[in-house]
Coordinates of C-alpha atoms in Angstrom, one line a residue:
Chain A
X26 CA -2.5 15.8 100.2
X27 CA 1.6 14.9 100.3
X28 CA 4.3 18.1 101.0
X29 CA 7.5 17.8 99.8
X30 CA 9.7 18.5 103.5
X31 CA 13.4 18.1 103.4
X32 CA 15.8 19.1 101.8
X33 CA 15.8 19.0 98.5
X34 CA 19.9 18.2 95.9
X35 CA 19.1 20.8 93.2
X36 CA 21.6 19.8 90.1
X37 CA 23.9 21.7 88.9
X38 CA 22.0 21.8 85.2
X39 CA 18.7 22.5 87.0
X40 CA 16.7 25.4 87.2
X41 CA 19.1 28.9 87.3
X42 CA 16.0 29.5 90.8
X43 CA 15.3 26.5 92.4
X44 CA 14.6 28.3 95.3
X45 CA 13.2 26.5 98.5
X46 CA 11.1 28.7 100.9
X47 CA 10.3 25.7 103.0
X48 CA 7.0 24.4 104.3
X49 CA 5.7 24.9 107.7
X50 CA 7.4 21.7 109.7
X51 CA 3.9 19.5 110.6
X52 CA 3.9 17.7 114.0
X53 CA 2.6 13.5 113.5
X54 CA -0.3 12.5 114.3
X55 CA -1.4 16.5 114.1
X56 CA -2.7 17.9 111.0
X57 CA -1.4 21.3 110.4
X58 CA -3.6 24.6 110.2
X59 CA -0.9 25.8 107.3
X60 CA -1.3 22.3 105.3
X61 CA -4.1 23.0 102.7
X62 CA -2.5 27.0 102.1
X63 CA 0.2 25.5 100.4
X64 CA 0.2 26.1 97.3
X65 CA 3.6 24.8 96.0
X66 CA 6.6 26.8 97.1
X67 CA 7.5 30.3 95.1
X68 CA 9.7 29.7 91.8
X69 CA 11.6 32.5 91.1
X70 CA 12.3 31.6 87.6
X71 CA 8.2 31.9 87.2
X72 CA 8.3 35.2 88.7
X73 CA 11.9 36.2 87.1
X74 CA 11.5 35.2 83.8
X75 CA 9.0 35.9 81.6
X76 CA 11.0 33.6 78.3
X77 CA 13.0 30.5 79.0
X78 CA 14.3 31.2 75.3
X79 CA 15.6 34.4 75.4
X80 CA 16.5 35.2 78.7
X81 CA 19.4 35.4 80.0
X82 CA 22.5 36.0 83.0
X83 CA 25.1 38.3 82.5
X84 CA 27.4 39.2 85.4
X85 CA 28.6 43.4 86.1
X86 CA 32.1 44.2 86.6
X87 CA 32.9 47.5 87.0
X88 CA 30.9 50.8 89.2
X89 CA 29.8 52.6 86.2
X90 CA 26.1 52.0 86.7
X91 CA 26.2 52.5 90.7
X92 CA 23.2 55.1 90.0
X93 CA 21.1 52.7 88.7
X94 CA 21.7 50.7 92.6
X95 CA 23.8 48.5 90.2
X96 CA 27.2 47.8 91.4
X97 CA 30.4 46.2 90.2
X98 CA 29.8 41.6 91.0
X99 CA 25.9 42.0 90.5
X100 CA 23.7 39.9 88.4
X101 CA 21.7 41.2 86.1
X102 CA 18.6 39.2 84.3
X103 CA 19.1 40.5 81.1
X104 CA 15.3 39.6 78.6
X105 CA 16.8 39.9 74.9
X106 CA 13.2 39.6 73.6
X107 CA 12.5 43.0 74.8
X108 CA 11.6 45.7 72.5
X109 CA 14.3 49.2 73.6
X110 CA 12.9 51.9 75.4
X111 CA 13.7 55.5 76.4
X112 CA 15.2 55.0 79.9
X113 CA 15.9 50.9 79.8
X114 CA 18.9 49.7 80.8
X115 CA 20.7 48.1 78.1
X116 CA 23.3 45.4 76.9
X117 CA 24.7 46.8 74.0
X118 CA 27.8 45.5 72.3
X119 CA 30.6 48.6 71.7
X120 CA 34.3 47.8 70.6
X121 CA 33.4 44.3 70.7
X122 CA 32.5 43.7 73.9
X123 CA 29.1 44.0 76.6
X124 CA 28.6 46.7 77.7
X125 CA 25.3 48.3 80.3
X126 CA 24.3 51.6 80.0
X127 CA 21.3 53.5 80.6
X128 CA 19.2 54.1 76.8
X129 CA 18.4 57.6 75.9
X130 CA 16.3 58.2 72.7
X131 CA 16.4 62.5 72.5
X132 CA 15.8 64.7 70.0
X133 CA 20.0 65.3 68.8
X134 CA 20.1 61.8 68.7
X135 CA 20.7 58.5 70.5
X136 CA 22.6 59.0 73.9
X137 CA 24.5 55.4 76.4
X138 CA 24.5 56.8 79.1
X139 CA 26.3 56.2 82.3
X140 CA 24.8 56.3 85.6
X141 CA 27.7 57.1 87.5
X142 CA 29.2 61.2 87.1
X143 CA 32.7 59.8 86.7
X144 CA 31.7 58.2 83.9
X145 CA 31.2 60.1 80.5
X146 CA 28.0 59.7 78.3
X147 CA 28.5 57.9 74.5
X148 CA 27.1 59.2 71.6
X149 CA 25.3 58.1 69.1
X150 CA 24.2 58.7 65.9
X151 CA 21.0 56.1 65.4
X152 CA 19.9 53.9 66.7
X153 CA 20.3 51.6 63.7
X154 CA 23.9 51.8 64.6
X155 CA 24.3 50.6 67.7
X156 CA 24.0 46.6 68.9
X157 CA 21.6 46.4 71.0
X158 CA 22.1 43.0 72.8
X159 CA 19.9 42.3 75.5
X160 CA 17.6 44.5 77.7
X161 CA 17.8 44.5 81.5
X162 CA 14.7 43.9 83.3
X163 CA 16.4 42.5 86.6
X164 CA 19.6 43.5 88.9
X165 CA 19.9 40.3 91.6
X166 CA 21.8 42.7 94.0
X167 CA 24.8 41.5 96.6
X168 CA 23.6 43.1 100.1
Chain B
X8 CA 2.8 27.4 37.4
X9 CA -0.3 28.0 39.2
X10 CA -1.6 24.9 41.0
X11 CA -5.0 24.6 41.9
X12 CA -5.9 26.4 45.9
X13 CA -5.9 22.7 47.1
X14 CA -2.8 21.6 45.9
X15 CA -0.7 24.6 47.7
X16 CA -2.5 24.2 50.9
X17 CA -1.0 20.7 51.3
X18 CA 1.0 21.1 54.3
X19 CA 4.7 21.6 53.5
X20 CA 7.8 21.1 55.2
X21 CA 10.6 23.9 56.2
X22 CA 14.3 23.1 57.6
X23 CA 15.8 25.4 59.9
X24 CA 19.5 25.7 60.9
X25 CA 21.8 27.5 62.4
X26 CA 24.4 29.3 60.3
X27 CA 27.9 28.0 61.6
X28 CA 26.1 26.8 64.7
X29 CA 29.1 26.3 67.1
X30 CA 30.6 29.6 65.6
X31 CA 27.1 31.0 65.9
X32 CA 26.4 30.6 70.1
X33 CA 30.3 32.0 70.7
X34 CA 29.6 35.4 68.5
X35 CA 26.3 35.9 70.6
X36 CA 27.9 35.5 73.7
X37 CA 31.2 37.0 72.4
X38 CA 31.1 39.9 70.5
X39 CA 34.8 40.4 69.9
X40 CA 34.9 37.6 68.1
X41 CA 32.4 38.7 64.7
X42 CA 33.4 39.6 61.8
X43 CA 37.4 37.6 62.6
X44 CA 38.2 34.3 62.1
X45 CA 36.9 31.7 64.2
X46 CA 37.3 27.9 64.3
X47 CA 36.0 25.6 66.7
X48 CA 37.9 22.7 67.0
X49 CA 36.7 19.0 68.1
X50 CA 37.2 16.8 70.9
X51 CA 40.2 17.0 72.5
X52 CA 40.8 19.9 70.1
X53 CA 42.0 17.5 67.4
X54 CA 40.6 19.3 63.9
X55 CA 38.2 22.4 63.0
X56 CA 34.5 20.9 62.7
X57 CA 33.0 24.7 62.2
X58 CA 34.5 27.6 60.5
X59 CA 32.9 30.9 60.3
X60 CA 33.3 32.9 56.9
X61 CA 36.2 34.4 57.6
X62 CA 37.7 31.5 58.4
X63 CA 36.4 29.8 55.0
X64 CA 37.1 32.1 53.1
X65 CA 41.2 31.4 54.3
X66 CA 40.6 28.6 52.8
X67 CA 40.3 26.4 56.2
X68 CA 38.6 22.6 55.7
X69 CA 36.1 21.1 57.7
X70 CA 38.6 18.6 59.6
X71 CA 41.9 20.2 59.0
X72 CA 44.4 19.2 62.2
X73 CA 44.3 22.1 64.8
X74 CA 48.2 21.4 64.7
X75 CA 48.8 22.2 61.6
X76 CA 46.3 25.5 61.6
X77 CA 48.5 26.8 64.5
X78 CA 51.6 27.8 63.1
X79 CA 49.8 30.8 60.9
X80 CA 46.9 32.0 63.5
X81 CA 48.2 35.1 64.5
X82 CA 49.7 35.7 61.0
X83 CA 45.8 34.9 59.8
X84 CA 44.4 36.7 62.5
X85 CA 41.8 33.1 63.8
X86 CA 40.9 32.4 67.1
X87 CA 40.6 28.9 67.5
X88 CA 37.7 27.6 70.6
X89 CA 37.0 24.2 72.1
X90 CA 34.1 22.6 71.7
X91 CA 31.1 23.5 75.3
X92 CA 29.3 21.3 74.2
X93 CA 26.9 22.2 77.3
X94 CA 27.3 26.4 76.2
X95 CA 25.9 24.8 72.6
X96 CA 23.4 21.9 73.9
X97 CA 21.8 25.4 75.8
X98 CA 21.9 27.4 72.7
X99 CA 20.1 24.1 71.0
X100 CA 17.9 23.5 73.4
X101 CA 16.3 27.1 72.9
X102 CA 15.9 27.3 69.7
X103 CA 14.9 23.7 69.6
X104 CA 11.7 26.0 72.2
X105 CA 11.5 28.5 70.1
X106 CA 10.9 26.5 66.9
X107 CA 8.5 24.5 68.4
X108 CA 6.1 27.0 69.1
X109 CA 5.6 27.9 65.3
X110 CA 5.0 23.6 65.1
X111 CA 4.1 20.7 67.1
X112 CA 4.3 19.1 64.3
X113 CA 8.3 19.4 64.7
X114 CA 12.0 17.2 63.7
X115 CA 13.9 17.9 65.7
X116 CA 17.1 16.5 63.0
X117 CA 20.0 17.9 64.7
X118 CA 21.5 20.0 67.6
X119 CA 21.8 23.4 65.0
X120 CA 18.6 22.0 62.8
X121 CA 15.3 20.8 62.6
X122 CA 12.6 19.9 60.3
X123 CA 9.4 21.3 60.9
X124 CA 5.6 20.4 58.8
X125 CA 3.8 24.1 58.0
X126 CA 0.1 25.3 56.5
X127 CA 0.2 28.1 53.9
X128 CA -1.0 30.1 50.7
X129 CA 3.2 30.9 49.8
X130 CA 3.2 34.6 50.7
X131 CA 1.7 33.4 54.6
X132 CA 4.8 30.7 54.8
X133 CA 8.0 33.3 52.8
X134 CA 5.7 35.6 56.5
X135 CA 6.4 32.7 58.7
X136 CA 9.8 31.8 57.7
X137 CA 11.6 35.2 57.9
X138 CA 9.4 35.6 61.7
X139 CA 11.5 32.7 63.1
X140 CA 14.5 33.6 61.9
X141 CA 13.8 36.9 63.1
X142 CA 12.5 35.8 66.5
X143 CA 15.2 32.7 66.5
X144 CA 18.0 36.1 65.4
X145 CA 16.2 38.2 68.3
X146 CA 15.4 36.0 71.3
X147 CA 18.5 33.8 71.4
X148 CA 21.2 35.6 69.5
X149 CA 22.0 33.1 66.3
X150 CA 21.8 33.8 62.2
X151 CA 19.7 30.8 61.3
X152 CA 18.3 30.2 57.3
X153 CA 15.3 28.6 56.0
X154 CA 14.1 26.6 53.7
X155 CA 11.1 26.2 53.0
X156 CA 9.6 23.0 50.4
X157 CA 7.1 20.3 50.1
X158 CA 9.3 17.0 50.8
X159 CA 12.1 17.3 52.8
X160 CA 14.9 16.9 50.5
X161 CA 13.6 20.1 48.8
X162 CA 13.2 21.9 51.7
X163 CA 16.8 21.4 52.7
X164 CA 18.2 21.8 49.0
X165 CA 16.0 25.7 49.8
X166 CA 17.5 26.0 52.7
X167 CA 20.9 25.6 50.5
X168 CA 20.3 28.4 48.2
X169 CA 18.6 30.4 50.5
X170 CA 21.9 30.6 52.9
X171 CA 24.4 30.9 49.4
X172 CA 22.8 33.4 47.3
X173 CA 22.1 37.0 49.2
X174 CA 19.3 37.9 47.3
X175 CA 16.9 35.5 49.4
X176 CA 17.3 37.5 52.2
X177 CA 18.0 33.9 54.2
X178 CA 14.7 32.7 53.5
X179 CA 13.9 30.5 50.9
X180 CA 10.3 29.2 49.7
X181 CA 10.2 26.2 46.6
X182 CA 6.8 28.0 45.5
X183 CA 7.5 30.9 45.2
X184 CA 11.1 30.6 43.3
X185 CA 9.8 31.1 39.8
X186 CA 10.6 27.9 37.6
X187 CA 13.4 28.9 35.2
X188 CA 15.8 30.2 38.5
X189 CA 14.6 26.9 40.2
X190 CA 16.4 24.9 37.3
X191 CA 19.5 27.0 36.3
X192 CA 19.6 26.7 40.6
X193 CA 19.5 23.2 40.4
X194 CA 22.1 23.5 37.3
X195 CA 24.5 25.1 38.6
X196 CA 24.8 23.4 42.0
X197 CA 26.7 19.3 41.9
X198 CA 24.8 16.5 43.1
X199 CA 26.4 15.7 46.2
X200 CA 25.2 19.1 48.0
X201 CA 22.0 16.7 48.0
X202 CA 20.1 15.7 51.1
X203 CA 21.1 11.9 51.2
X204 CA 23.9 11.6 48.3
X205 CA 27.1 10.8 50.0
X206 CA 30.7 11.4 48.3
X207 CA 30.4 7.7 47.0
X208 CA 27.7 8.0 45.3
X209 CA 28.8 11.0 43.5
X210 CA 31.3 9.4 41.4
X211 CA 29.5 6.8 40.1
X212 CA 26.1 9.0 39.4
X213 CA 28.8 10.6 38.3
X214 CA 29.6 7.5 35.3
X215 CA 26.1 8.4 34.3
X216 CA 26.4 11.7 33.3
X217 CA 24.3 13.0 36.2
X218 CA 26.7 15.7 37.8
X219 CA 24.3 18.5 38.7
X220 CA 20.6 18.5 41.0
X221 CA 19.3 19.1 37.6
X222 CA 20.4 15.9 36.1
X223 CA 19.6 14.0 38.7
X224 CA 15.7 15.4 38.8
X225 CA 16.1 14.4 35.1
X226 CA 16.8 10.9 35.6
X227 CA 14.2 8.3 35.8
X228 CA 13.5 7.0 38.9
X229 CA 12.9 2.9 38.1
X230 CA 17.0 3.0 36.8
X231 CA 17.9 4.8 40.1
X232 CA 16.2 2.8 41.8
X233 CA 17.6 -0.7 39.9
X234 CA 21.4 1.0 39.3
X235 CA 21.6 2.0 43.1
X236 CA 18.0 1.9 45.7
X237 CA 15.3 2.6 46.6
X238 CA 16.9 4.9 49.0
X239 CA 18.4 7.6 46.5
X240 CA 14.6 6.6 44.4
X241 CA 12.7 8.5 47.5
X242 CA 15.4 11.7 47.1
X243 CA 15.0 11.3 43.1
X244 CA 11.2 11.5 43.6
X245 CA 10.9 14.0 46.6
X246 CA 13.4 16.2 44.3
X247 CA 10.5 16.2 41.9
X248 CA 8.2 16.9 44.6
X249 CA 6.4 13.5 46.2
X250 CA 7.6 13.3 49.6
X251 CA 8.8 9.9 50.6
X252 CA 10.5 10.3 53.9
X253 CA 9.0 10.8 56.7
X254 CA 9.4 13.0 59.5
X255 CA 11.4 10.8 62.2
X256 CA 11.9 11.6 66.0
X257 CA 15.3 9.6 66.4
X258 CA 18.4 10.3 65.0
X259 CA 22.3 9.8 65.6
X260 CA 24.9 12.3 64.1
X261 CA 28.5 12.0 64.1
X262 CA 28.5 13.7 67.6
X263 CA 25.1 14.2 69.4
X264 CA 21.9 11.9 69.5
X265 CA 18.9 13.2 70.4
X266 CA 15.8 11.4 71.2
X267 CA 12.4 12.6 71.5
X268 CA 8.8 11.3 70.8
X269 CA 5.5 13.4 70.8
X270 CA 2.6 11.5 72.7
X271 CA -0.1 9.9 71.7
X272 CA -1.8 12.1 74.9
X273 CA -0.4 14.3 76.5
X274 CA 1.3 13.9 79.6
X275 CA 0.3 16.1 82.7
X276 CA 1.6 15.0 85.5
X277 CA 5.5 14.9 86.7
X278 CA 5.5 10.9 87.4
X279 CA 4.8 10.4 83.9
X280 CA 7.1 12.4 82.7
X281 CA 9.7 10.9 85.1
X282 CA 8.8 7.8 83.3
X283 CA 8.8 9.0 80.2
X284 CA 12.3 10.6 80.6
X285 CA 13.4 7.4 82.2
X286 CA 12.5 5.3 79.0
X287 CA 14.5 7.5 77.2
X288 CA 17.1 7.1 79.2
X289 CA 17.0 3.9 78.6
X290 CA 16.5 4.0 74.5
X291 CA 19.1 6.7 74.4
X292 CA 21.2 4.4 76.3
X293 CA 21.5 1.4 74.2
X294 CA 22.0 3.2 71.4
X295 CA 24.6 5.3 72.8
X296 CA 25.9 0.8 73.2
X297 CA 25.1 0.5 69.9
X298 CA 27.2 3.0 68.4
X299 CA 30.3 2.5 71.4
X300 CA 29.4 5.7 72.1
X301 CA 29.7 7.3 76.1
X302 CA 28.2 11.0 76.0
X303 CA 29.2 14.3 78.7
X304 CA 26.4 16.9 78.4
X305 CA 21.8 15.9 78.3
X306 CA 19.9 18.2 78.0
X307 CA 16.6 17.7 78.5
X308 CA 13.5 19.0 77.7
X309 CA 9.7 19.3 77.4
X310 CA 7.1 21.5 74.9
X311 CA 3.8 21.6 75.9
X312 CA 1.5 21.9 73.0
X313 CA 1.9 25.3 70.9
X314 CA -1.6 24.8 69.0
X315 CA -3.6 24.2 72.6
X316 CA -5.1 27.2 74.3
X317 CA -4.2 26.1 77.6
X318 CA -1.1 27.4 79.6
X319 CA 1.9 27.0 77.1
X320 CA 5.3 25.9 79.1
X321 CA 9.2 24.5 77.5
X322 CA 11.5 23.9 80.1
X323 CA 14.4 22.6 79.8
X324 CA 18.0 21.5 81.6
X325 CA 21.7 21.2 80.2
X326 CA 22.9 18.4 82.9
X327 CA 27.1 18.1 82.7
X328 CA 27.4 14.2 83.5
X329 CA 30.7 14.2 86.1
X330 CA 31.9 11.6 83.6
X331 CA 31.8 9.8 80.1
X332 CA 29.0 7.3 80.0
X333 CA 26.3 5.1 78.0
X334 CA 25.3 3.6 81.2
X335 CA 20.9 4.4 81.8
X336 CA 20.4 5.1 85.0
X337 CA 23.5 7.9 85.1
X338 CA 21.5 8.9 82.2
X339 CA 17.4 8.2 82.8
X340 CA 18.7 9.9 86.3
X341 CA 20.2 12.8 84.8
X342 CA 17.3 13.4 82.0
X343 CA 15.5 13.9 85.6
X344 CA 16.7 16.4 86.3
X345 CA 13.9 18.5 84.6
X346 CA 11.1 17.6 86.6
X347 CA 11.4 20.8 89.3
X348 CA 10.3 22.4 86.0
X349 CA 7.6 20.3 85.3
X350 CA 3.2 21.5 86.7
X351 CA 1.8 19.4 87.2
X352 CA -1.4 20.1 85.9
X353 CA 0.1 21.4 82.6
X354 CA -0.7 19.0 78.8
X355 CA 3.1 18.1 77.6
X356 CA 3.2 17.2 74.1
X357 CA 6.1 16.1 74.4
X358 CA 9.8 15.8 75.4
X359 CA 12.8 14.2 74.6
X360 CA 16.8 13.7 75.5
X361 CA 19.5 15.1 74.0
X362 CA 23.3 13.9 74.0
X363 CA 26.0 15.9 73.6
X364 CA 29.5 15.7 73.8
X365 CA 30.1 12.1 72.0
X366 CA 33.2 10.3 72.3
X367 CA 34.3 6.4 71.7
X368 CA 33.9 4.0 74.5
X369 CA 37.2 2.5 74.2
X370 CA 38.5 0.2 76.9
X371 CA 36.3 1.6 80.3
X372 CA 34.1 -1.5 80.5
X373 CA 35.6 -2.6 84.0
X374 CA 35.0 1.2 85.5
X375 CA 31.5 1.0 84.5
X376 CA 31.2 -1.7 88.3
X377 CA 33.3 1.8 90.1
X378 CA 31.3 4.1 88.5
X379 CA 28.1 2.3 89.7
X380 CA 29.0 1.9 93.7
X381 CA 30.1 5.2 94.6
X382 CA 27.1 6.2 92.4
X383 CA 25.1 4.2 95.0
X384 CA 27.1 6.0 97.9
X385 CA 26.8 9.9 96.8
X386 CA 30.5 10.0 95.7
X387 CA 29.4 10.9 92.1
X388 CA 27.7 14.0 93.2
X389 CA 30.1 15.2 96.4
X390 CA 32.8 14.8 93.6
X391 CA 31.2 17.0 91.6
X392 CA 30.7 19.0 94.5
X393 CA 34.6 19.2 95.1
X394 CA 34.9 19.9 91.2
X395 CA 32.7 22.6 91.3
X396 CA 34.5 24.7 93.9
X397 CA 38.2 23.6 93.3
X398 CA 37.6 22.8 89.4
X399 CA 38.6 20.0 87.7
X400 CA 40.4 17.2 87.7
X401 CA 40.5 18.2 91.4
X402 CA 39.4 15.0 92.6
X403 CA 38.9 11.7 91.1
X404 CA 39.2 8.2 92.3
X405 CA 41.5 5.9 92.3
X406 CA 40.9 4.4 88.2
X407 CA 39.9 8.0 87.2
X408 CA 42.8 10.2 88.6
X409 CA 44.7 6.7 86.3
X410 CA 42.5 7.5 83.0
X411 CA 42.7 11.7 83.1
X412 CA 45.1 12.9 80.1
X413 CA 44.0 9.9 78.6
X414 CA 40.9 8.9 77.7
X415 CA 38.6 10.9 80.5
X416 CA 39.8 14.4 80.9
X417 CA 38.8 16.6 77.6
X418 CA 41.4 18.6 75.7
X419 CA 39.6 21.8 76.0
X420 CA 42.7 24.3 76.6
X421 CA 40.3 27.0 73.9
X422 CA 37.1 26.2 76.0
X423 CA 34.9 29.6 76.4
X424 CA 32.8 30.0 79.8
X425 CA 30.5 27.5 80.0
X426 CA 27.3 31.0 79.8
X427 CA 24.2 29.4 80.5
X428 CA 24.9 26.9 82.7
X429 CA 27.7 27.7 85.3
X430 CA 26.6 30.8 87.6
X431 CA 31.1 30.6 88.2
X432 CA 31.2 31.5 83.7
X433 CA 28.7 34.1 83.4
X434 CA 28.6 36.3 80.5
X435 CA 30.6 39.7 82.0
X436 CA 29.7 42.9 80.6
X437 CA 31.4 46.6 81.6
X438 CA 30.2 48.6 83.5
X439 CA 33.1 51.4 82.7

């Protein structure tokens, strides 16, 4: 059974999240007890991207979503195919710009909520009047 | 006209294409462009190659040189974008992947259009067309129209109707349109709008009194063959509902080359696909050379069969080549960027490569030697690393340096970010 050990050049054009979890070093002549358990490295694509055709990565500018754990400069994984629900963090089109907000579907209407008291909520009369670009599924927060 | 059930079950062809593809791809990531006149420019920002409907309404034509449009751009509110092939290549491969889920019989005809083999009752086919349209819009963010008919030529025609007649809602199925309406639509469309009838043929057809699509349908195929060619006769037969133009798997267009094949037997290993991609790289290279072209961007893709019950996967990658090339080794190597996305054990039914951002070879033959030698020393990747960090043009080989500004570097002053292929150029979303 062959195990690929060592660094691999990942092409700029290749998948966005090819991460190498270093396999255990194997001493020559002595079979590693871990060898039989190696089952391929963790593929972040497989875990973070459910559908490659509809998934995009965007970068956040601004601090209005701090309360949701989304900071300035973080990347969001966005799935365009998901149905936006009450509570979804969505990318909406506002004034010709892509904007990230928390979607609230209330009895009195649709609200785009910021997660920072410094920013006001935006009221929209109906969901149909709002263009939802996609639904954020993960935040890649810089720690 | 009702046909027996068996006839209606004959396979039909769906033609799907993206409306104003390049402009729509730009708009998908920059909503401020919505509703504005927008043109996308050819290589070196030469002339308009794609126009948004608003730009068409201004009277701008395909091929209008940018230097003539630029002085009036402000007054018109016209926005111009340089070609962003990395973005278009990725959006295209997403669309094609998605289409592949609706039929295993897929011919990627160009960067923005494909033919699909489909079967079903008229209502089912109409519903399928609408599902496809909705899925592409929602998943990828670009609008498409769908034409479905018994032949490729009619499917293209239906697509045109779907685009130009709002009543169709973007999906037109030949058999679902009443015969009288078909006749009047064909009577109103100039014969040059038919797939395969070039502008030059139009004049010669006009001489014979053939002005509209309907005139051509009514022409005698044998007379057409004698006066023109068997190819034009085929077009007539196709317009009459007899399939004559088979599905193809390779095509070279003005600005892209697509090479894809369905496998007779599924390929199930990374090693197998490596071999397939190497062969495609070489074949594509030969094609490029034949047409005196080099490519700058390569997209490689593979797909499992949507009809099999096992796990499905549609990996694809878009690779920006360090320099325009037709070198088989470089192309094959670029195609191999797909391999990390391939899983052993899955049954891949097809694979392909698409070359975009094509440009004439020019007088660069001596450079090939240098290219290869540097490749071996790994200088290519090093240059690419430096360029990625410090920007295009920050470093170059002697010869390439001399070429800068002439053949190598493209003028792309108005290029949008490569939103989906470059980590440093992701779309920005406002949190404010």
